[in-house]
Coordinates of C-alpha atoms and ligand atoms in Angstrom, one line a residue:
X1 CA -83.8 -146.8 -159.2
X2 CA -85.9 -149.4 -157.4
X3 CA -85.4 -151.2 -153.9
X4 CA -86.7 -154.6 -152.7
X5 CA -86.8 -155.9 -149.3
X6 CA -87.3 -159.5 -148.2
X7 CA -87.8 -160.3 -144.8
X8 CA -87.6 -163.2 -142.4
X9 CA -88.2 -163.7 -138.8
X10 CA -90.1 -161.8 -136.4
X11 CA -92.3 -158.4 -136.1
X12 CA -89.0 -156.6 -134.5
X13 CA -87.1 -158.0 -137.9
X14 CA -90.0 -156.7 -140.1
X15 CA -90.5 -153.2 -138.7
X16 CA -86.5 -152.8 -139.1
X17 CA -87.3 -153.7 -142.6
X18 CA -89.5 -150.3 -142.2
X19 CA -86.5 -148.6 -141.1
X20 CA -84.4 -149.8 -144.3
X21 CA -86.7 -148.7 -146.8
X22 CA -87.0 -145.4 -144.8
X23 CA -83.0 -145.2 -145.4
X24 CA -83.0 -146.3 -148.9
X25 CA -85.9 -144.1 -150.1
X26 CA -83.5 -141.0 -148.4
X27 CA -81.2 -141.7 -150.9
X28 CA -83.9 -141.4 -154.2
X29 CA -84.7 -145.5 -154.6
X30 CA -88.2 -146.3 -154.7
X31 CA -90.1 -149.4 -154.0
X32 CA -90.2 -151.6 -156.5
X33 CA -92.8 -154.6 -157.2
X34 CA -90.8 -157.5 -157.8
X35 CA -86.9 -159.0 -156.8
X36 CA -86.1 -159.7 -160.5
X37 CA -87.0 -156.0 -161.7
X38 CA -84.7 -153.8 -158.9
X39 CA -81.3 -152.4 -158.3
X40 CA -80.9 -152.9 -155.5
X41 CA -81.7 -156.2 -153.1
X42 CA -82.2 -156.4 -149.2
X43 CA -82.4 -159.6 -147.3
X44 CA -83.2 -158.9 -143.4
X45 CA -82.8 -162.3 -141.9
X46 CA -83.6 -164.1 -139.0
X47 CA -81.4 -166.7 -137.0
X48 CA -84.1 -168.2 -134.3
X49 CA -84.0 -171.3 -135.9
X50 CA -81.7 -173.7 -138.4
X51 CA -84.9 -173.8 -141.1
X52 CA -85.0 -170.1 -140.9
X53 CA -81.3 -169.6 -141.9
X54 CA -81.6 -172.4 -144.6
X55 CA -84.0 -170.0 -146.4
X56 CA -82.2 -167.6 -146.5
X57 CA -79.6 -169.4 -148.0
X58 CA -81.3 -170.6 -150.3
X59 CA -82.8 -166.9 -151.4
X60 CA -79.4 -165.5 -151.4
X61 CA -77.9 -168.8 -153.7
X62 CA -81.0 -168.3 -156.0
X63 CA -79.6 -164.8 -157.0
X64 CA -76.2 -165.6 -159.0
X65 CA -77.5 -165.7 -162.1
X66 CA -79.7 -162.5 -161.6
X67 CA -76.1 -160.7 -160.2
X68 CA -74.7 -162.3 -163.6
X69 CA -77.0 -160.8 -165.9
X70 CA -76.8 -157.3 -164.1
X71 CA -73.4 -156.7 -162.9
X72 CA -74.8 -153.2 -160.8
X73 CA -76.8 -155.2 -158.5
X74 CA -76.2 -154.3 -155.0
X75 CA -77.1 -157.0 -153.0
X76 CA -77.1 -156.9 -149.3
X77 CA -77.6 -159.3 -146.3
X78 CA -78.2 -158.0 -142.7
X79 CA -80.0 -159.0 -139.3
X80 CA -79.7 -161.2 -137.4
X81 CA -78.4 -163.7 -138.7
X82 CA -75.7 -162.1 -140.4
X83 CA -74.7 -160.5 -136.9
X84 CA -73.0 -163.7 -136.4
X85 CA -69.6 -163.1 -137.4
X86 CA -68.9 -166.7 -138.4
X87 CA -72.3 -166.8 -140.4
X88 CA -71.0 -163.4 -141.8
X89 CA -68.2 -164.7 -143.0
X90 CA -69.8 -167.9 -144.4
X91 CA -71.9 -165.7 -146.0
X92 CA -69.5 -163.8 -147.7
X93 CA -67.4 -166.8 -149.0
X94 CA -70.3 -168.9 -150.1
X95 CA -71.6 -166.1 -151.4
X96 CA -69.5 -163.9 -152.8
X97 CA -71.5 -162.0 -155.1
X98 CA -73.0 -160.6 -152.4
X99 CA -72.2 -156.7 -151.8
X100 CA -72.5 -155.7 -148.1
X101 CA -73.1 -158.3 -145.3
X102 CA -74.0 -156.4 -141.9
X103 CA -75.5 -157.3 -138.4
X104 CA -78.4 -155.9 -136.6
X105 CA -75.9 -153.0 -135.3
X106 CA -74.7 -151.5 -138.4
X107 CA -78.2 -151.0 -140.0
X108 CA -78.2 -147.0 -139.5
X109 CA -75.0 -146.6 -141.4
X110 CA -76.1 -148.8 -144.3
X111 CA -76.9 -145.6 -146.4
X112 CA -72.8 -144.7 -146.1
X113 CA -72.2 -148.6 -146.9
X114 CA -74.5 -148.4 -150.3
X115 CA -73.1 -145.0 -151.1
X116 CA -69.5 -146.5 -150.8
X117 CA -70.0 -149.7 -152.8
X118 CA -71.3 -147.3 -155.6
X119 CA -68.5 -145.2 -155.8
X120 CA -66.0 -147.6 -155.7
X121 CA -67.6 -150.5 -156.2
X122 CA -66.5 -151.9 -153.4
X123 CA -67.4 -155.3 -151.6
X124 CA -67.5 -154.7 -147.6
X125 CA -67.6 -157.1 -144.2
X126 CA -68.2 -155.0 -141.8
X127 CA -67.2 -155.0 -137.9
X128 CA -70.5 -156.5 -136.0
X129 CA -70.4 -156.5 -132.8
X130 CA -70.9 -152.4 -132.0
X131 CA -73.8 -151.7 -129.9
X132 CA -74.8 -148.0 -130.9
X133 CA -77.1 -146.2 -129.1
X134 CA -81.1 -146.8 -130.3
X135 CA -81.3 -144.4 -133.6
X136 CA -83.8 -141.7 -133.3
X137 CA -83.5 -140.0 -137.0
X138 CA -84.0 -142.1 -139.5
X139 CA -87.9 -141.9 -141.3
X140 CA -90.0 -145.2 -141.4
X141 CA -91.8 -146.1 -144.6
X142 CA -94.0 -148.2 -143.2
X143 CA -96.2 -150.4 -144.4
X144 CA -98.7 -152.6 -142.4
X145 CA -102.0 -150.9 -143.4
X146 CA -103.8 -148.7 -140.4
X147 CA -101.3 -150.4 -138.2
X148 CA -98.0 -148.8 -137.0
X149 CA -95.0 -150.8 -135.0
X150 CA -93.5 -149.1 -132.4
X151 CA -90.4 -150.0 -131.0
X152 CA -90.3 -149.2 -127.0
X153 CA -86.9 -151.3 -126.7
X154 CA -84.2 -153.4 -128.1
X155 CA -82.7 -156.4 -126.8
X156 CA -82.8 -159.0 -124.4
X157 CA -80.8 -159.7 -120.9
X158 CA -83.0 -162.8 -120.6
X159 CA -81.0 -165.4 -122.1
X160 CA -83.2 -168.3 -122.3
X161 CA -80.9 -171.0 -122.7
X162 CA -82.2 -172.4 -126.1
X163 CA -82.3 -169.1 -127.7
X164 CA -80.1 -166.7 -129.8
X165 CA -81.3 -163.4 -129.6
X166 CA -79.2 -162.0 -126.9
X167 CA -75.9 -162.7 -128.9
X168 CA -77.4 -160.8 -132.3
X169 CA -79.6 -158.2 -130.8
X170 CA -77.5 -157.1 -127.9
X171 CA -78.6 -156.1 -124.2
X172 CA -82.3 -154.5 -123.6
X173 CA -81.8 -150.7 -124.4
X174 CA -85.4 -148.7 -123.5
X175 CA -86.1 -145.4 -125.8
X176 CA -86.7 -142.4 -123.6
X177 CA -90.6 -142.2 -123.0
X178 CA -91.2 -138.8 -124.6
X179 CA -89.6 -140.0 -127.5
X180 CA -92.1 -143.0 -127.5
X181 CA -95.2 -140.7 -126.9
X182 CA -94.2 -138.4 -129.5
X183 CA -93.9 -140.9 -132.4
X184 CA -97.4 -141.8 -131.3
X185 CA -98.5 -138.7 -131.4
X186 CA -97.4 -137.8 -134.5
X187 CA -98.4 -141.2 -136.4
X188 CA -102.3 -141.0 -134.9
X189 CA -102.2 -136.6 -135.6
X190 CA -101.6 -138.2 -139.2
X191 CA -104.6 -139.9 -139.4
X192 CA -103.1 -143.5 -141.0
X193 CA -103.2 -145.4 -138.2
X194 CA -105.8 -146.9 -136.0
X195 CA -103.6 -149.0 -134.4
X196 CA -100.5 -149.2 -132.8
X197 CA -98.4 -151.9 -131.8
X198 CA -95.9 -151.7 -129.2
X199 CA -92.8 -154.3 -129.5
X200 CA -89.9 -155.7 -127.6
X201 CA -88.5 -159.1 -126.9
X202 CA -90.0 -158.5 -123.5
X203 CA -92.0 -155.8 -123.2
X204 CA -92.5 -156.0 -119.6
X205 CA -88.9 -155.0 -118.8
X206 CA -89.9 -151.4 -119.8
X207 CA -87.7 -148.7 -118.5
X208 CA -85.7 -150.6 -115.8
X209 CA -82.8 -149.2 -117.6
X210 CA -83.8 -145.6 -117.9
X211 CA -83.0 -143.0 -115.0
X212 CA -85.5 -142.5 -113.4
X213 CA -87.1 -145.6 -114.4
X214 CA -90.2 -146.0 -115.9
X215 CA -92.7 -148.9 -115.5
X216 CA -94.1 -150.6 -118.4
X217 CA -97.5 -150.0 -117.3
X218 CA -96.8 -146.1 -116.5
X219 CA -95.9 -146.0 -120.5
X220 CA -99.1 -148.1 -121.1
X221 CA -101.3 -145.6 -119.2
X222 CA -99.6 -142.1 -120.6
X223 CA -99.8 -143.9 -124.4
X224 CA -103.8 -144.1 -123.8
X225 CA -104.2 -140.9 -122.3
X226 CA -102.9 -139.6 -125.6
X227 CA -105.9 -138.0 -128.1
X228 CA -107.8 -140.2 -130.6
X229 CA -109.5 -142.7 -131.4
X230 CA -106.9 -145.4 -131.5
X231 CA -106.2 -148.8 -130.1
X232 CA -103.1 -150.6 -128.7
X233 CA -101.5 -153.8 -128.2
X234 CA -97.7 -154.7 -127.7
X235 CA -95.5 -157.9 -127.9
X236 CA -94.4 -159.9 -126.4
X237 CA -95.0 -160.1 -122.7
X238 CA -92.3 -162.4 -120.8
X239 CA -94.3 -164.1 -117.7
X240 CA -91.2 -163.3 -115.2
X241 CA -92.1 -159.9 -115.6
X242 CA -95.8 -159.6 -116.3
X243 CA -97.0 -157.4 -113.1
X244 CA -100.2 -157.3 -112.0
X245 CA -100.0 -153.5 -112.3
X246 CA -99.8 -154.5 -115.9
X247 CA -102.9 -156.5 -116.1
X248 CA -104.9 -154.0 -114.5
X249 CA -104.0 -151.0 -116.9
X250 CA -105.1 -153.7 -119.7
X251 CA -108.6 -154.5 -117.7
X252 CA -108.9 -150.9 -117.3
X253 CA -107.8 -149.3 -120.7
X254 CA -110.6 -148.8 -123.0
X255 CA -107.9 -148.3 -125.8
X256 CA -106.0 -151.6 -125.0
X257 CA -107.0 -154.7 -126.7
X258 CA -107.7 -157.6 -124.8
X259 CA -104.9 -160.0 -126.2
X260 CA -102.0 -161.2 -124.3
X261 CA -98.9 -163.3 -126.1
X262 CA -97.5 -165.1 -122.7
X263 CA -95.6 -167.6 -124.6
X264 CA -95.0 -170.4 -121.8
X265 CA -92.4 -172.7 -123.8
X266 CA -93.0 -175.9 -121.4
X267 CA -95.4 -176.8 -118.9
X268 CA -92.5 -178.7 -116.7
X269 CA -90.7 -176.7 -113.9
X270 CA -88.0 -179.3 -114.7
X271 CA -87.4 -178.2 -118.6
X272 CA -88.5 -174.9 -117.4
X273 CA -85.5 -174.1 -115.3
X274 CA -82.8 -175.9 -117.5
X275 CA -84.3 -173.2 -120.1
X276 CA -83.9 -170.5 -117.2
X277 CA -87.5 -169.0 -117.4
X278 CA -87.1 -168.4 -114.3
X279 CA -91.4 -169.3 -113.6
X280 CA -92.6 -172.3 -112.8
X281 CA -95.8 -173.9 -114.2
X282 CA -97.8 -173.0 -110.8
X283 CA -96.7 -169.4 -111.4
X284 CA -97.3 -169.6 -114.9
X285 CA -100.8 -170.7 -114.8
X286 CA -101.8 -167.8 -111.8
X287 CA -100.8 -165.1 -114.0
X288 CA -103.4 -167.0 -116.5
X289 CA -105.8 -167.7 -113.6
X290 CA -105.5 -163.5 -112.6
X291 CA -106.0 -162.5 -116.2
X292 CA -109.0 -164.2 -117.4
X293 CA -110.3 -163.5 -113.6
X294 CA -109.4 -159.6 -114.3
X295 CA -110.2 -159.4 -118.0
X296 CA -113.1 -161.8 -119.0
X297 CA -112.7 -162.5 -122.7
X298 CA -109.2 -161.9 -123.0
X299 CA -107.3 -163.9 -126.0
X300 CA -104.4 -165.7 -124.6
X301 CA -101.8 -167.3 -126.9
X302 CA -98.5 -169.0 -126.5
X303 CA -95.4 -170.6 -128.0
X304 CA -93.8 -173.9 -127.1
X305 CA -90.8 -176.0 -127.8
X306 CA -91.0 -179.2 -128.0
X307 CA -87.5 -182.3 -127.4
X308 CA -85.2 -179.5 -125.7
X309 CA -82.6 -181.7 -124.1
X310 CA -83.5 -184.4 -121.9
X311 CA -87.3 -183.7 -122.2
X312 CA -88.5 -187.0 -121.2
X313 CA -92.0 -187.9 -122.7
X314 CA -93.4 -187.9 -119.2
X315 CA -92.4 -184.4 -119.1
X316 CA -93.6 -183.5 -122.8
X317 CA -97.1 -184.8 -121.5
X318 CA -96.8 -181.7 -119.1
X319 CA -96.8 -179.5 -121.9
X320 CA -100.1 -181.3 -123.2
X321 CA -101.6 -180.8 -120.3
X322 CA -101.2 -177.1 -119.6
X323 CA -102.4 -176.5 -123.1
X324 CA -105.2 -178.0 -122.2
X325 CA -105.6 -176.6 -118.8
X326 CA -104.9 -172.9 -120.5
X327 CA -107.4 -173.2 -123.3
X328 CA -105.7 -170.8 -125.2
X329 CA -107.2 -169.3 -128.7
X330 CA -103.9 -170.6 -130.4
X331 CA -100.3 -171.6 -130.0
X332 CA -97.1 -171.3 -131.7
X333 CA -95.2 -174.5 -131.4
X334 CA -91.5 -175.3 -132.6
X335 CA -88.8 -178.2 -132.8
X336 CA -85.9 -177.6 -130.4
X337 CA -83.2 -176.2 -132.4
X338 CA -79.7 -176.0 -131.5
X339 CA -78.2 -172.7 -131.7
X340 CA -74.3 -172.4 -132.1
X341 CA -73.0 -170.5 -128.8
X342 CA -76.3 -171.0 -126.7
X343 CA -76.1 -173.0 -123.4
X344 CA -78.7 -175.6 -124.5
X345 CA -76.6 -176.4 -127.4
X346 CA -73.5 -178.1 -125.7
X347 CA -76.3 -179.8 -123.0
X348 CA -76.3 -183.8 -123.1
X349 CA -79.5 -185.3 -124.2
X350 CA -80.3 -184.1 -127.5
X351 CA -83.3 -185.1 -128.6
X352 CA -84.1 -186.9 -131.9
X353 CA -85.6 -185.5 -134.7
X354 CA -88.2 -188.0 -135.4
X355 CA -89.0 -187.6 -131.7
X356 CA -89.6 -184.0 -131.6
X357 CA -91.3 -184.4 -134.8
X358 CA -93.9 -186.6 -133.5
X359 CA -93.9 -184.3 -130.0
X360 CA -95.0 -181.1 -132.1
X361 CA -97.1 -182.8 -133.9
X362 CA -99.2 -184.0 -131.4
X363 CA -99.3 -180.8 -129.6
X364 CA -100.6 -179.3 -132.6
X365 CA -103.2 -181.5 -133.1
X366 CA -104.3 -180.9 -129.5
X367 CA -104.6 -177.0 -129.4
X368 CA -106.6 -177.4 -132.7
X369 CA -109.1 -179.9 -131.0
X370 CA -109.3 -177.8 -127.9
X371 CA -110.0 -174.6 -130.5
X372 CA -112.7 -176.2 -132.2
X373 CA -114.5 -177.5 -128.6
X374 CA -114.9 -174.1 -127.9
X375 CA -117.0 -173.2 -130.9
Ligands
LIG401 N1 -89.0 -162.8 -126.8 C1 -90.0 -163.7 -127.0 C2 -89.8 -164.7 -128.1 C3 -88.8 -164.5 -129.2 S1 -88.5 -165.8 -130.3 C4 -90.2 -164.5 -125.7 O1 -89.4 -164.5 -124.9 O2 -91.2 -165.1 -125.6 C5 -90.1 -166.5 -130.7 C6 -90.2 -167.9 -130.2 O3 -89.3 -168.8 -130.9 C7 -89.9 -168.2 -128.8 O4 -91.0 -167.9 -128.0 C8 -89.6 -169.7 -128.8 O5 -90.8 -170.5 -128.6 C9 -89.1 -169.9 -130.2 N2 -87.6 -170.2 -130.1 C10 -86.7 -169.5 -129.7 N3 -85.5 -170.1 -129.8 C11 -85.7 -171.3 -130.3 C12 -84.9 -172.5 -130.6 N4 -83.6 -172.5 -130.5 N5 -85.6 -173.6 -131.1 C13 -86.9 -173.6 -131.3 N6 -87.7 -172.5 -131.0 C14 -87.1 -171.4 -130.5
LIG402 FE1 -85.1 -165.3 -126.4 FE2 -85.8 -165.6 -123.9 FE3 -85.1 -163.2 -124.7 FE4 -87.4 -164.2 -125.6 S1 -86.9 -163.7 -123.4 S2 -85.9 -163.2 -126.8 S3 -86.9 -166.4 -125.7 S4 -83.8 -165.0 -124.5
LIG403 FE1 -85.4 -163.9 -135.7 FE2 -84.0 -161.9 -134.9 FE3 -86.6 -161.8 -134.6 S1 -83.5 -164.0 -134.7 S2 -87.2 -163.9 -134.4 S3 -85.5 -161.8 -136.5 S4 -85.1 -161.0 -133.2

C-alpha cells in the first residue's frame, strides 16, 4: 500500500506534511514514487494567497479520472485552506470524489478518519474549527536531507490585516521547552542531522504563553548549549518582537547561523499601520542598523507586498527605497491578495491588478540590480 503527499505553501505546511506521512506509515503505507501509482493521495494546502488555492484546485480537479479508473482511491484534502469551512464545503461539492476534507486542527486524528473511510467506505466533512492541544506523539518521517524542522509553536495572534493565517492556524500555542530540547536531542544523538531549523509564524513570541514564561532567546541559548556538532536557524522573526537579547545570542552563538528573515512588508508607516505591523519604517530599519552593527556579515532577507489598499505610488516608492537602503541578499515579493474574512479585504481602495503587477515587478527588478552591485 503506497502513500503520496503533495504539498503547498509554507515550511510550517511542509513539515506537517512530515507529520502525515509519520501517521500514514503507522498504519503499514509506504512512500510511494509517483501520484498515479498510490492508494492513497494527500493534498496539504495553503490558503496565503488566491493563486495558491487555484492550484490546488486544479491538482485536486486533475484527479477524477485517476478516482475513475481506481474506485479505492482515498483521496484527502487538508491545511489550510481546507480549514475554511466555506472552502471545505466548496471543496467537497465541486469535488466530490474527494474522500476526507479536514483543516489544520484535525490532522492528528486523520489515521481514525482513513481507517473509517476503509471500513465503511465512508465520505466524511469534518468539524474544523477545534483547537486541540499541540500533539506530542505522533513520529515524523522526515525528509529534508541533514536538515530537521522543528516546530517551537503554532499560530499567530498577530493578525496582520491582509493576512489569513490567524483564522486557519488558530492562536500562538508554544510547546513546553523540554519537550523542544528533547526532540533536539534525540534527532542530533541520531546522527542525521546537522541542522536544525526552528519554525513559527513568529518565532520571536516564544514562550509568552507558557507559565513561567520563557524567552525566545533563553530557548535559543539552552538549544546551543546542547552536545554536537550542529547548527541552527529558525523562521520567521516578526520585527515587533525581535529583542535585542535576541540579536546578541545570534552574534554570540557559534552554533547559530548568521541569517535573519525580517520580512518588512512596506517601507511606509502609513501602509504599515493600516496593515497593523505595529513598527514603523524608522524602527524597522534600527533593528537592521543594530544587526549588521552586532553581527557583521549577517544575511538579511525580506518579503513585501505590493498595491495593498490605497498604496499610493508615492508610497510604493517608499518600498523601493528601503530596499535599497537595506541591501538585503534577497526578497520575497507578492501581489496584494484579498483574503475572504480579513480586515484588508472589505478596505476601500483596492488596487488594480495591472497596477500591482507593474509595482512588483519593478521591485523585483530592483533587489536583483542591488544583488548583482554587490558582487
Ligand atoms: N509569519 C510570517 C509570514 C507568513 S506568510 C511573517 O509575519 O512574516 C508569508 C508572506 O506571505 C508574508 O510575509 C507576506 O509577505 C505574504 N502574504 C501574506 N498574506 C498575503 C496576502 N493576502 N497577499 C499577498 N501576500 C501575502
Ligand atoms: Fe500573517 Fe502577520 Fe501572523 Fe505573519 S505575523 S502569519 S503575516 S498575521
Ligand atoms: Fe500557507 Fe498556511 Fe503556511 S496559509 S503560508 S501553508 S501557514
Amino acid at each position: 500500500m503506497k502513500y503520496f503527499i503533495v504539498t503547498f505553501g509554507c515550511q510550517m505546511n511542509v513539515h506537517d506534511s512530515e507529520k502525515i506521512a509519520g501517521i500514514l506509515e503507522n498504519m503499514g503505507y509506504q512512500c510511494g514514487e509517483t501520484r498515479e501509482e498510490t492508494d492513497i493521495i494527500v493534498f496539504n494546502t495553503c490558503a496565503i494567497r488566491e493563486g495558491a488555492e487555484d492550484r490546488v484546485f486544479g491538482n485536486v480537479g486533475a484527479l477524477k479520472r485517476q478516482k475513475k479508473a481506481n474506485k479505492d482511491l482515498i483521496i484527502v484534502v487538508c491545511g489550510c485552506m481546507t480549514q475554511k469551512e466555506k472552502t471545505a464545503k466548496y471543496m467537497r461539492e465541486t469535488f466530490p470524489f474527494v474522500d476526507i476534507v479536514i483543516g489544520t486542527h484535525n490532522v492528528p486524528k486523520l489515521g481514525e478518519y482513513i481507517a473509517e473511510v476503509r471500513a465503511k467506505r465512508q465520505k466524511r466533512l469534518l468539524q474544523l474549527f477545534e483547537e486541540g492541544e499541540i500533539d506530542e506523539s505522533l513520529p515524523y518521517v522526515r525528509t529534508s536531507g541533514e536538515n530537521a524542522w522543528v516546530n517551537i509553536m503554532q499560530g499567530c495572534n498577530n493578525f496582520c490585516t491582509y493576512c489569513i493565517v490567524p483564522y486557519v492556524r488558530g492562536r500562538e500555542k508554544s510547546r513546553q521547552e523540554e519537550s523542544i530540547l528533547n526532540e533536539i536531542k534525540n534527532l542530533i544523538a541520531s546522527g542525521k542531522y546537522k541542522k536544525i531549523t526552528l519554525l513559527g509564524q513568529n518565532v520571536n513570541s516564544y514562550g509568552k504563553d507558557l507559565s513561567p514564561q520563557v524567552s525566545f532567546a533563553k530557548l535559543l541559548k539552552d538549544i546551543c548549549a546542547l552536545d554536537g556538532n550542529f547548527s541552527v536557524s529558525f523562521m520567521t522573526s516578526h520585527p515587533k518582537d525581535l529583542t535585542d537579547e535576541v540579536i546578541d545570542v545570534i552574534a554570540n552563538q557559534e552554533k547559530i547561523e548568521k541569517y535573519i528573515h525580517l520580512p518588512a512588508q512596506s517601507g511606509d508607516n502609513r501602509i504599515l499601520k493600516l496593515m497593523n505591523r505595529s513598527y514603523t519604517r524608522e524602527k524597522y530599519l534600527d533593528i537592521i542598523k543594530k544587526i549588521k552593527e552586532k553581527i557583521p556579515n549577517c544575511k538579511i532577507t525580506s518579503d513585501f507586498i505590493v498595491g495593498f489598499p490605497t498604496e499610493t505610488e508615492e508610497e510604493f516608492l517608499k518600498t523601493m527605497s528601503l530596499v535599497e537602503e537595506v541591501k538585503y541578499d534577497s526578497i520575497f515579493a507578492f501581489m496584494y491578495s484579498p483574503r475572504e474574512g480579513t480586515v484588508a479585504e472589505k478596505m476601500d481602495g483596492q488596487i488594480e491588478e495591472s497596477v500591482k503587477n507593474d509595482r512588483v515587478n519593478r521591485l523585483l527588478a530592483l533587489s536583483k540590480c542591488l544583488q548583482k552591485e554587490d558582487k
